[in-house]
CSV table of C-alpha atoms and ligand atoms in Angstrom, one decimal:
chain,number,residue,atom,x,y,z
A,1,MET,CA,-139.0,25.3,112.3
A,2,ASN,CA,-138.9,27.9,110.0
A,3,ALA,CA,-141.3,26.8,106.9
A,4,ARG,CA,-141.0,30.0,105.2
A,5,ALA,CA,-138.6,29.8,101.9
A,6,PRO,CA,-135.2,31.6,102.8
A,7,LYS,CA,-135.3,35.5,102.4
A,8,GLY,CA,-135.0,36.6,98.6
A,9,THR,CA,-136.2,33.1,97.4
A,10,THR,CA,-139.1,31.8,96.0
A,11,ASP,CA,-141.2,28.5,95.3
A,12,MET,CA,-141.9,28.3,91.4
A,13,LEU,CA,-145.4,27.5,91.9
A,14,PRO,CA,-147.4,25.8,88.6
A,15,ALA,CA,-148.3,29.1,87.1
A,16,THR,CA,-145.1,30.7,87.6
A,17,ALA,CA,-143.1,27.2,86.4
A,18,ARG,CA,-145.3,26.9,83.7
A,19,ALA,CA,-143.9,30.4,82.1
A,20,TRP,CA,-140.4,29.3,83.1
A,21,GLU,CA,-140.9,26.3,80.9
A,22,TYR,CA,-142.6,28.1,78.2
A,23,LEU,CA,-139.5,30.6,78.1
A,24,THR,CA,-136.9,28.1,78.3
A,25,ARG,CA,-139.0,25.8,75.2
A,26,THR,CA,-139.2,29.1,73.4
A,27,ALA,CA,-135.3,29.6,73.9
A,28,GLN,CA,-134.5,26.0,73.2
A,29,GLU,CA,-136.6,26.2,69.9
A,30,MET,CA,-135.4,29.8,68.9
A,31,PHE,CA,-132.0,29.6,69.6
A,32,ALA,CA,-131.6,26.6,67.8
A,33,ARG,CA,-132.4,28.5,64.8
A,34,TYR,CA,-129.2,30.3,65.5
A,35,GLY,CA,-127.3,27.1,65.7
A,36,TYR,CA,-126.8,27.2,69.6
A,37,GLU,CA,-126.5,23.7,71.8
A,38,PRO,CA,-127.6,23.7,75.2
A,39,VAL,CA,-125.1,23.1,78.0
A,40,TYR,CA,-125.4,22.9,81.9
A,41,THR,CA,-122.5,23.7,84.1
A,42,PRO,CA,-122.4,22.9,88.2
A,43,LEU,CA,-124.4,25.2,90.2
A,44,PHE,CA,-120.9,25.8,92.3
A,45,GLU,CA,-117.5,26.5,91.3
A,46,HIS,CA,-114.5,27.1,92.8
A,47,THR,CA,-114.6,30.7,94.1
A,48,GLU,CA,-111.8,32.0,91.6
A,49,VAL,CA,-113.7,31.1,88.6
A,50,PHE,CA,-116.0,34.3,89.4
A,51,THR,CA,-113.3,36.7,91.4
A,52,ARG,CA,-111.1,36.5,88.5
A,53,GLY,CA,-113.5,36.5,85.8
A,54,ILE,CA,-116.4,39.0,87.0
A,55,GLY,CA,-113.6,41.2,88.8
A,56,GLU,CA,-112.8,41.4,92.4
A,57,ALA,CA,-114.4,45.4,92.6
A,58,THR,CA,-117.5,44.5,91.3
A,59,ASP,CA,-120.4,44.5,93.6
A,60,ILE,CA,-121.4,40.8,92.4
A,61,VAL,CA,-118.0,39.7,93.7
A,62,SER,CA,-117.2,42.0,96.8
A,63,LYS,CA,-120.7,42.2,98.1
A,64,GLU,CA,-123.3,39.4,96.6
A,65,MET,CA,-121.6,35.9,96.4
A,66,TYR,CA,-122.6,33.0,98.3
A,67,THR,CA,-119.2,31.5,99.0
A,68,PHE,CA,-118.5,28.6,101.4
A,69,GLU,CA,-116.0,26.2,102.5
A,70,ASP,CA,-116.5,22.7,101.6
A,71,ARG,CA,-115.8,19.7,103.9
A,72,SER,CA,-112.3,19.8,102.7
A,73,GLY,CA,-111.9,23.4,103.1
A,74,ARG,CA,-112.2,24.1,99.2
A,75,SER,CA,-113.8,27.8,99.0
A,76,LEU,CA,-116.7,27.7,96.5
A,77,THR,CA,-119.6,29.9,95.5
A,78,LEU,CA,-122.9,29.4,93.8
A,79,ARG,CA,-123.1,30.8,90.4
A,80,PRO,CA,-124.2,34.8,90.5
A,81,GLU,CA,-124.3,34.2,86.8
A,82,GLY,CA,-123.6,31.9,83.4
A,83,THR,CA,-120.9,33.2,81.5
A,84,ALA,CA,-118.0,32.8,83.8
A,85,SER,CA,-118.8,28.9,84.3
A,86,VAL,CA,-119.4,28.6,80.5
A,87,VAL,CA,-116.0,30.0,79.7
A,88,ARG,CA,-114.6,27.8,82.5
A,89,SER,CA,-116.0,24.7,80.8
A,90,ALA,CA,-114.9,25.8,77.2
A,91,LEU,CA,-111.3,26.0,78.2
A,92,GLU,CA,-111.4,22.7,80.6
A,93,HIS,CA,-113.1,20.7,77.6
A,94,THR,CA,-111.0,22.3,74.6
A,95,LEU,CA,-114.1,23.5,73.0
A,96,VAL,CA,-113.1,26.2,70.8
A,97,PRO,CA,-110.0,24.9,69.2
A,98,GLN,CA,-107.9,27.7,67.2
A,99,GLY,CA,-110.0,29.0,64.8
A,100,SER,CA,-113.1,27.7,65.7
A,101,SER,CA,-116.0,28.8,67.4
A,102,ILE,CA,-118.8,27.3,69.3
A,103,LYS,CA,-122.4,28.5,70.4
A,104,LEU,CA,-123.9,27.8,73.9
A,105,TYR,CA,-127.0,28.3,75.4
A,106,TYR,CA,-128.2,27.5,79.1
A,107,ALA,CA,-130.9,28.0,81.7
A,108,GLY,CA,-131.1,28.1,85.2
A,109,PRO,CA,-131.2,29.3,88.8
A,110,MET,CA,-128.2,32.0,89.6
A,111,PHE,CA,-127.4,33.6,93.2
A,112,ARG,CA,-127.0,36.8,94.4
A,113,TYR,CA,-127.0,38.3,97.8
A,114,GLU,CA,-128.6,41.5,96.8
A,115,ARG,CA,-131.6,43.2,98.8
A,116,PRO,CA,-134.8,41.7,97.6
A,117,GLN,CA,-137.1,43.8,96.1
A,118,LYS,CA,-139.5,43.6,93.0
A,119,GLY,CA,-137.7,41.6,90.3
A,120,ARG,CA,-134.5,41.5,92.3
A,121,MET,CA,-134.4,37.8,94.1
A,122,ARG,CA,-131.2,36.2,95.8
A,123,GLN,CA,-132.3,33.1,93.8
A,124,PHE,CA,-133.1,34.2,90.2
A,125,TRP,CA,-133.3,32.5,87.1
A,126,GLN,CA,-131.6,33.3,83.7
A,127,ILE,CA,-131.5,32.1,80.0
A,128,GLY,CA,-128.6,33.1,78.4
A,129,ILE,CA,-126.2,32.4,75.2
A,130,GLU,CA,-122.7,32.6,74.6
A,131,ILE,CA,-120.5,32.4,71.6
A,132,LEU,CA,-117.2,31.7,71.8
A,133,GLY,CA,-114.5,32.2,69.0
A,134,ALA,CA,-116.2,34.6,66.9
A,135,ALA,CA,-114.8,37.8,66.7
A,136,GLU,CA,-116.7,39.8,64.0
A,137,PRO,CA,-118.9,42.6,64.3
A,138,SER,CA,-121.9,40.4,62.9
A,139,ALA,CA,-122.0,37.7,66.1
A,140,ASP,CA,-122.1,41.3,68.4
A,141,ALA,CA,-125.5,41.9,66.1
A,142,GLU,CA,-126.6,38.0,65.8
A,143,VAL,CA,-126.6,38.0,69.9
A,144,ILE,CA,-128.7,41.4,70.3
A,145,VAL,CA,-131.1,40.3,67.5
A,146,ALA,CA,-131.8,37.3,69.6
A,147,LEU,CA,-132.5,38.9,72.7
A,148,TRP,CA,-134.8,41.3,71.1
A,149,ARG,CA,-136.4,38.3,68.8
A,150,PHE,CA,-136.9,36.5,72.2
A,151,TYR,CA,-138.8,39.3,73.9
A,152,GLU,CA,-140.6,39.7,70.8
A,153,ALA,CA,-141.5,36.2,70.3
A,154,VAL,CA,-143.0,35.6,74.2
A,155,GLY,CA,-145.2,38.7,73.6
A,156,ILE,CA,-143.2,42.0,75.0
A,157,PRO,CA,-143.9,44.6,72.3
A,158,ALA,CA,-141.1,46.3,70.7
A,159,SER,CA,-142.7,49.7,72.3
A,160,ASN,CA,-142.4,48.5,75.7
A,161,MET,CA,-139.0,48.0,75.6
A,162,ARG,CA,-135.5,50.1,74.9
A,163,LEU,CA,-132.6,48.5,73.6
A,164,LEU,CA,-129.4,50.5,75.0
A,165,VAL,CA,-126.0,49.8,73.3
A,166,ASN,CA,-122.4,51.1,74.3
A,167,SER,CA,-118.5,50.3,73.5
A,168,MET,CA,-116.3,49.7,76.4
A,169,GLY,CA,-113.2,49.9,74.3
A,170,ASP,CA,-110.5,47.4,74.9
A,171,GLU,CA,-106.8,47.2,76.3
A,172,ALA,CA,-105.4,49.5,73.8
A,173,CYS,CA,-108.2,52.4,74.7
A,174,ARG,CA,-109.8,51.5,78.1
A,175,PRO,CA,-106.5,52.1,80.3
A,176,ALA,CA,-106.1,55.7,79.6
A,177,TYR,CA,-109.7,56.4,79.7
A,178,ARG,CA,-110.0,54.7,83.1
A,179,GLU,CA,-107.2,56.9,84.6
A,180,LYS,CA,-109.1,59.9,82.6
A,181,VAL,CA,-112.2,59.4,84.6
A,182,ALA,CA,-110.5,58.6,87.5
A,183,GLY,CA,-108.7,62.0,87.4
A,184,TYR,CA,-112.3,63.6,87.0
A,185,ILE,CA,-113.7,61.8,90.0
A,186,ARG,CA,-110.8,63.0,92.1
A,187,SER,CA,-111.4,66.5,90.7
A,188,ARG,CA,-115.0,66.5,91.6
A,189,ALA,CA,-114.1,64.7,94.8
A,190,GLY,CA,-116.2,66.7,97.2
A,191,ASP,CA,-119.6,66.7,94.7
A,192,LEU,CA,-119.1,62.5,94.8
A,193,CYS,CA,-120.4,59.9,97.7
A,194,GLY,CA,-117.9,58.3,99.5
A,195,GLU,CA,-118.2,55.1,97.4
A,196,CYS,CA,-117.5,56.9,94.1
A,197,ASN,CA,-114.5,58.6,95.4
A,198,ARG,CA,-112.9,55.2,96.4
A,199,ARG,CA,-113.8,54.0,93.2
A,200,ALA,CA,-111.6,56.3,91.7
A,201,ASP,CA,-108.8,53.8,92.7
A,202,THR,CA,-110.4,50.6,91.9
A,203,ASN,CA,-113.0,50.4,89.9
A,204,PRO,CA,-113.6,54.2,88.3
A,205,LEU,CA,-116.1,53.2,85.5
A,206,ARG,CA,-118.4,51.8,88.3
A,207,ALA,CA,-119.3,55.6,89.3
A,208,PHE,CA,-121.5,55.7,86.1
A,209,ASP,CA,-123.9,53.0,87.5
A,210,CYS,CA,-124.0,54.8,91.0
A,211,LYS,CA,-127.6,55.4,92.3
A,212,ASN,CA,-127.1,58.5,94.3
A,213,PRO,CA,-128.7,61.4,92.4
A,214,ALA,CA,-125.8,63.6,93.3
A,215,CYS,CA,-123.2,61.5,91.6
A,216,ALA,CA,-125.4,60.7,88.9
A,217,GLY,CA,-125.3,64.6,87.8
A,218,VAL,CA,-121.5,64.9,88.2
A,219,MET,CA,-121.0,61.6,86.2
A,220,ALA,CA,-123.6,62.9,83.3
A,221,GLU,CA,-120.5,65.3,82.7
A,222,ALA,CA,-117.5,62.8,82.9
A,223,PRO,CA,-115.5,62.5,79.8
A,224,LEU,CA,-117.2,59.6,77.5
A,225,LEU,CA,-115.3,56.8,76.1
A,226,ARG,CA,-117.0,57.1,73.0
A,227,ASP,CA,-114.9,60.0,72.3
A,228,GLU,CA,-111.9,58.1,72.8
A,229,LEU,CA,-112.2,54.9,71.4
A,230,CYS,CA,-109.3,53.4,69.4
A,231,GLU,CA,-109.8,53.1,65.5
A,232,PRO,CA,-109.9,49.5,65.6
A,233,CYS,CA,-112.9,49.8,68.3
A,234,ALA,CA,-114.8,52.4,67.0
A,235,ALA,CA,-114.6,50.8,63.5
A,236,HIS,CA,-116.0,47.4,65.3
A,237,TYR,CA,-118.9,49.5,67.4
A,238,ALA,CA,-120.0,51.1,64.1
A,239,GLU,CA,-120.2,48.0,62.0
A,240,VAL,CA,-122.4,46.3,64.8
A,241,LYS,CA,-124.8,49.4,64.7
A,242,THR,CA,-124.6,49.1,60.6
A,243,ARG,CA,-126.3,45.4,60.9
A,244,LEU,CA,-128.8,46.4,63.5
A,245,ASP,CA,-130.0,49.3,61.7
A,246,GLU,CA,-130.3,47.2,58.5
A,247,LEU,CA,-132.4,44.8,60.3
A,248,GLY,CA,-134.2,47.7,61.6
A,249,ILE,CA,-133.8,46.7,65.3
A,250,PRO,CA,-134.1,50.0,67.2
A,251,TYR,CA,-131.8,50.8,70.1
A,252,THR,CA,-130.2,54.0,71.5
A,253,GLU,CA,-126.4,54.5,72.2
A,254,GLU,CA,-125.9,55.1,75.8
A,255,PRO,CA,-122.6,56.3,76.0
A,256,LYS,CA,-122.8,55.8,79.8
A,257,LEU,CA,-123.7,52.1,79.8
A,258,VAL,CA,-121.4,50.2,81.9
A,259,ARG,CA,-122.8,46.8,83.2
A,260,GLY,CA,-121.7,45.7,86.3
A,261,LEU,CA,-119.1,42.7,85.3
A,262,ASP,CA,-115.4,44.0,84.7
A,263,TYR,CA,-114.8,41.0,81.7
A,264,TYR,CA,-116.7,43.4,79.2
A,265,THR,CA,-114.6,44.4,76.2
A,266,ARG,CA,-116.4,46.7,73.2
A,267,THR,CA,-120.0,46.3,72.7
A,268,VAL,CA,-122.1,45.9,75.5
A,269,PHE,CA,-126.1,46.4,75.5
A,270,GLU,CA,-128.9,46.1,78.0
A,271,VAL,CA,-132.8,45.6,77.5
A,272,GLN,CA,-134.9,47.9,79.7
A,273,ALA,CA,-138.5,47.5,80.0
A,274,ASP,CA,-140.5,50.1,82.5
A,275,ALA,CA,-144.3,48.6,82.2
A,276,GLY,CA,-144.6,46.3,85.1
A,277,LEU,CA,-141.3,46.6,86.7
A,278,GLY,CA,-139.7,49.4,89.2
A,279,SER,CA,-136.5,50.5,89.4
A,280,GLN,CA,-135.1,47.0,88.3
A,281,ASN,CA,-136.0,47.3,85.1
A,282,ALA,CA,-132.9,45.5,83.0
A,283,ILE,CA,-134.9,42.5,81.3
A,284,GLY,CA,-131.4,41.2,80.2
A,285,GLY,CA,-128.1,42.3,78.8
A,286,GLY,CA,-124.9,41.3,77.8
A,287,GLY,CA,-121.4,42.1,75.9
A,288,ARG,CA,-118.3,41.2,74.5
A,289,TYR,CA,-115.7,39.7,76.8
A,290,ASP,CA,-112.5,39.0,74.3
A,291,ARG,CA,-110.0,38.6,77.3
A,292,LEU,CA,-112.0,36.2,79.6
A,293,MET,CA,-110.6,33.3,78.3
A,294,GLU,CA,-107.2,34.3,78.8
A,295,ALA,CA,-107.8,35.5,82.5
A,296,TYR,CA,-108.3,31.6,83.0
A,297,GLY,CA,-104.9,30.7,81.5
A,298,GLY,CA,-106.4,29.7,78.0
A,299,LYS,CA,-105.6,31.1,74.6
A,300,PRO,CA,-107.0,34.1,73.4
A,301,THR,CA,-110.4,33.6,72.2
A,302,PRO,CA,-112.9,36.3,71.7
A,303,GLY,CA,-116.3,35.4,73.1
A,304,LEU,CA,-119.8,37.2,74.0
A,305,GLY,CA,-123.6,36.7,74.9
A,306,PHE,CA,-126.4,37.8,77.0
A,307,ALA,CA,-128.3,36.6,79.5
A,308,LEU,CA,-132.1,37.4,80.5
A,309,GLY,CA,-133.3,37.7,83.6
A,310,PHE,CA,-136.8,35.3,84.2
A,311,GLU,CA,-138.6,37.4,87.0
A,312,ARG,CA,-138.2,40.6,85.3
A,313,THR,CA,-139.0,39.4,81.4
A,314,LEU,CA,-142.2,37.7,83.0
A,315,LEU,CA,-143.2,40.9,85.0
A,316,ALA,CA,-142.9,42.8,81.6
A,317,MET,CA,-144.8,40.1,79.9
A,318,GLU,CA,-147.3,40.4,82.3
A,319,ALA,CA,-147.7,44.5,82.2
A,320,ALA,CA,-148.3,43.8,78.3
A,321,GLY,CA,-150.6,41.1,78.5
A,322,ALA,CA,-148.8,38.1,77.1
A,323,GLU,CA,-150.2,34.9,77.6
A,324,VAL,CA,-148.6,32.1,78.5
A,325,PRO,CA,-149.6,28.9,76.4
A,326,ALA,CA,-151.8,26.6,79.1
A,327,PRO,CA,-151.5,22.8,78.6
A,328,LEU,CA,-154.4,21.0,78.2
A,329,LEU,CA,-154.5,18.3,81.6
A,330,ALA,CA,-157.5,16.7,80.9
A,331,GLU,CA,-159.1,16.4,77.6
A,332,VAL,CA,-161.2,13.3,78.9
A,333,TYR,CA,-162.3,13.0,82.5
A,334,VAL,CA,-163.0,9.1,83.5
A,335,ALA,CA,-165.8,9.1,86.0
A,336,ARG,CA,-166.6,6.0,87.8
A,337,VAL,CA,-170.6,5.4,88.7
A,338,ASP,CA,-169.6,3.9,92.1
A,339,ALA,CA,-166.4,2.2,93.6
A,340,THR,CA,-167.3,-1.4,92.8
A,341,VAL,CA,-165.8,-0.2,89.2
A,342,ALA,CA,-162.8,1.7,90.1
A,343,GLY,CA,-160.2,-0.8,88.9
A,344,GLU,CA,-161.8,-0.5,85.3
A,345,ALA,CA,-162.2,3.3,85.6
A,346,PHE,CA,-158.4,3.6,85.9
A,347,ALA,CA,-157.6,0.7,83.4
A,348,VAL,CA,-159.4,3.1,81.0
A,349,ALA,CA,-157.7,6.2,81.9
A,350,SER,CA,-154.4,4.7,81.8
A,351,ALA,CA,-155.4,3.2,78.1
A,352,LEU,CA,-156.3,6.9,77.1
A,353,ARG,CA,-152.8,8.4,78.6
A,354,ASP,CA,-151.4,5.5,76.6
A,355,ALA,CA,-152.9,6.4,73.3
A,356,GLY,CA,-151.7,9.9,74.0
A,357,VAL,CA,-154.7,11.4,75.3
A,358,ALA,CA,-154.7,13.8,78.3
A,359,ALA,CA,-157.0,11.9,80.4
A,360,GLU,CA,-157.8,12.4,84.8
A,361,LEU,CA,-159.8,10.4,87.0
A,362,ASP,CA,-160.8,10.7,90.4
A,363,HIS,CA,-158.7,9.6,93.5
A,364,VAL,CA,-160.4,11.1,96.3
A,365,GLY,CA,-163.9,9.1,96.5
A,366,ARG,CA,-165.8,12.2,94.8
A,367,SER,CA,-169.7,11.2,93.8
A,368,LEU,CA,-170.5,11.1,90.0
A,369,LYS,CA,-172.1,14.4,90.3
A,370,SER,CA,-169.1,16.0,92.1
A,371,GLN,CA,-166.8,14.0,89.1
A,372,PHE,CA,-168.8,16.0,86.7
A,373,LYS,CA,-168.1,19.3,88.3
A,374,GLN,CA,-164.6,18.2,88.2
A,375,ALA,CA,-164.6,17.8,84.4
A,376,ASP,CA,-166.0,21.0,83.9
A,377,LYS,CA,-163.5,22.8,85.8
A,378,LEU,CA,-160.7,21.2,84.0
A,379,GLY,CA,-162.0,22.0,80.7
A,380,ALA,CA,-162.5,18.1,79.7
A,381,ARG,CA,-164.3,17.8,76.4
A,382,LEU,CA,-165.4,14.3,77.1
A,383,VAL,CA,-166.5,12.4,79.9
A,384,VAL,CA,-166.1,8.4,79.9
A,385,ILE,CA,-168.8,7.2,82.1
A,386,VAL,CA,-167.7,4.1,83.9
A,387,GLY,CA,-170.6,1.9,85.3
A,388,PRO,CA,-171.7,-1.4,86.7
A,389,ASP,CA,-174.3,-1.6,83.8
A,390,GLU,CA,-172.5,-0.8,80.8
A,391,LEU,CA,-169.6,-3.0,81.7
A,392,ALA,CA,-172.0,-5.9,82.2
A,393,ALA,CA,-172.6,-5.2,78.3
A,394,GLY,CA,-168.7,-4.7,77.8
A,395,GLU,CA,-169.4,-1.0,77.1
A,396,VAL,CA,-168.8,2.3,78.7
A,397,THR,CA,-170.8,5.6,77.8
A,398,LEU,CA,-169.2,8.4,76.4
A,399,ARG,CA,-170.5,11.9,77.2
A,400,ASP,CA,-170.1,15.1,75.2
A,401,MET,CA,-169.4,17.9,77.6
A,402,GLY,CA,-170.5,20.7,75.3
A,403,THR,CA,-173.8,19.3,73.6
A,404,LYS,CA,-174.4,16.8,76.1
A,405,GLU,CA,-175.1,13.9,73.8
A,406,GLU,CA,-174.4,10.6,75.2
A,407,THR,CA,-173.1,7.5,73.4
A,408,ARG,CA,-172.2,4.1,74.1
A,409,VAL,CA,-169.0,2.6,72.8
A,410,ALA,CA,-167.5,-0.9,73.4
A,411,LEU,CA,-164.8,-0.8,76.1
A,412,ALA,CA,-162.2,-2.3,74.0
A,413,ASP,CA,-162.2,0.7,71.3
A,414,VAL,CA,-162.9,3.2,74.1
A,415,ALA,CA,-159.6,5.1,73.1
A,416,GLY,CA,-160.0,4.6,69.1
A,417,ALA,CA,-163.8,6.3,70.3
A,418,VAL,CA,-162.2,9.1,72.0
A,419,ARG,CA,-159.8,9.9,69.6
A,420,ARG,CA,-162.7,10.0,66.9
A,421,LEU,CA,-164.4,12.4,68.8
A,422,LEU,CA,-161.6,14.5,69.8
A,423,GLY,CA,-160.5,15.0,66.5
B,501,HAM,P1,-126.2,40.6,84.2
B,501,HAM,O1,-126.5,41.8,83.9
B,501,HAM,O2,-125.9,40.6,85.6
B,501,HAM,O3,-125.3,40.3,83.1
B,501,HAM,O4,-127.7,39.7,84.5
B,501,HAM,C1,-129.0,39.7,83.3
B,501,HAM,C2,-130.0,39.8,83.9
B,501,HAM,O5,-130.3,38.9,84.7
B,501,HAM,C3,-130.5,41.1,84.4
B,501,HAM,O6,-130.7,42.1,83.2
B,501,HAM,C4,-131.8,41.1,84.9
B,501,HAM,O7,-132.8,40.5,84.0
B,501,HAM,C5,-131.4,39.6,85.7
B,501,HAM,N1,-131.0,39.6,87.2
B,501,HAM,C6,-129.4,40.0,87.5
B,501,HAM,N2,-129.9,39.9,88.7
B,501,HAM,C7,-131.2,39.3,89.3
B,501,HAM,C8,-131.6,39.8,90.7
B,501,HAM,N3,-130.8,39.7,91.8
B,501,HAM,N4,-132.9,39.1,90.7
B,501,HAM,C9,-133.6,38.9,89.3
B,501,HAM,N5,-133.0,39.3,88.0
B,501,HAM,C10,-131.6,39.7,88.0
B,501,HAM,C11,-124.9,38.7,83.4
B,501,HAM,O8,-125.1,38.0,84.2
B,501,HAM,C12,-123.9,38.2,82.3
B,501,HAM,N6,-123.3,37.2,82.7
B,501,HAM,C13,-125.0,38.7,80.9
B,501,HAM,C14,-123.7,37.9,79.9
B,501,HAM,C15,-123.9,37.1,79.1
B,501,HAM,N7,-123.0,38.7,79.3
B,501,HAM,C16,-122.0,38.0,78.6
B,501,HAM,N8,-122.8,36.6,78.1
């Protein structure tokens, strides 16, 4: 058998898993202050949720989905992102009755069949938030601020990041702009790659994202939506920027930022970090999707949110020297003098754990000397020595690993004595 994890996936070993838990804990605490509640949707959905939501002509839907038939012949797809699922769930459970709004956050694995490279996996992990029901520009600013502050909270300095913002317009101004870009692509057909030429018919705005340098050069001269926004979209965008200015959030307007999902309307944004990342430098992004609920047959419901990529965020944190707090695995090590007192040693460790102390003991038959070494390695501040002589007197020995001082304490009071010494 092949004992390796499938290509593009990896095991989250303890150091990485600890970082994931730290980020999700930080998200939980921080986004709660912004009013977000948790939501967990299934890891797979009816394929239509993604084809309709994200858009047939996107790379995600046309090339990257893990789609399969279940045993009853249903077409199911492993979620490539969280937004479509959250909106599907909000519609199914009527989470946003007319005139109300809801704020949700989520964290978990996503799946895209992409070519794996640094910061790009087939199973990757996201933390995201979504607000449904909020149409005002302050909601856009709030979501952007939450993302920015999150990165700062986990130790990525503002100087290592770049926040790009843009407006994608809406159904009033975008169709005409799309046609304009399609016309531009056709007018420069000879200078553009085959894929960009095809995009003129399917999804012209995607041409702004083409990695081919010749195409990027041609698209740099393409008409910009910024110049074609309708009045309400322009006013919305201006107000989002005002809110960001007022808080001193540094952003750069990037009129060619189109993002890889078709559901966006109006505000879109992305945070990029160069240090520690290669070409996959988008550590998070999001935007507004005011028409998505209707695409699923629901009532018009504005929505917006972001998702940040765990793997890339961690790379940016490492490049910035950000620390993931390490839990104390053993404040106290319970050492036994010999095997005759194994039962008592086990009882002492259990009593300490029950009293809320992180306690470890030997399960592999180490000598007393190597139990001390192990205690040192784990960073234990105290060692409880359990031996036949001490036990005969109803006591154990407490050794302070810093001062090397030893004291005898009553077995019945070991948890109390340990807590007093640990302060
Ligand atoms: P997205 O830009 O496709 O947006 O993904 C968000 C983040 O997930 C990216 O910025 C990146 O950090 C990470 N990411 C994406 N693909 C991969 C991959 N293959 N390997 C590693 N990391 C990856 C969304 O997913 C939208 N749902 C965001 C959103 C929420 N928009 C509105 N609400």
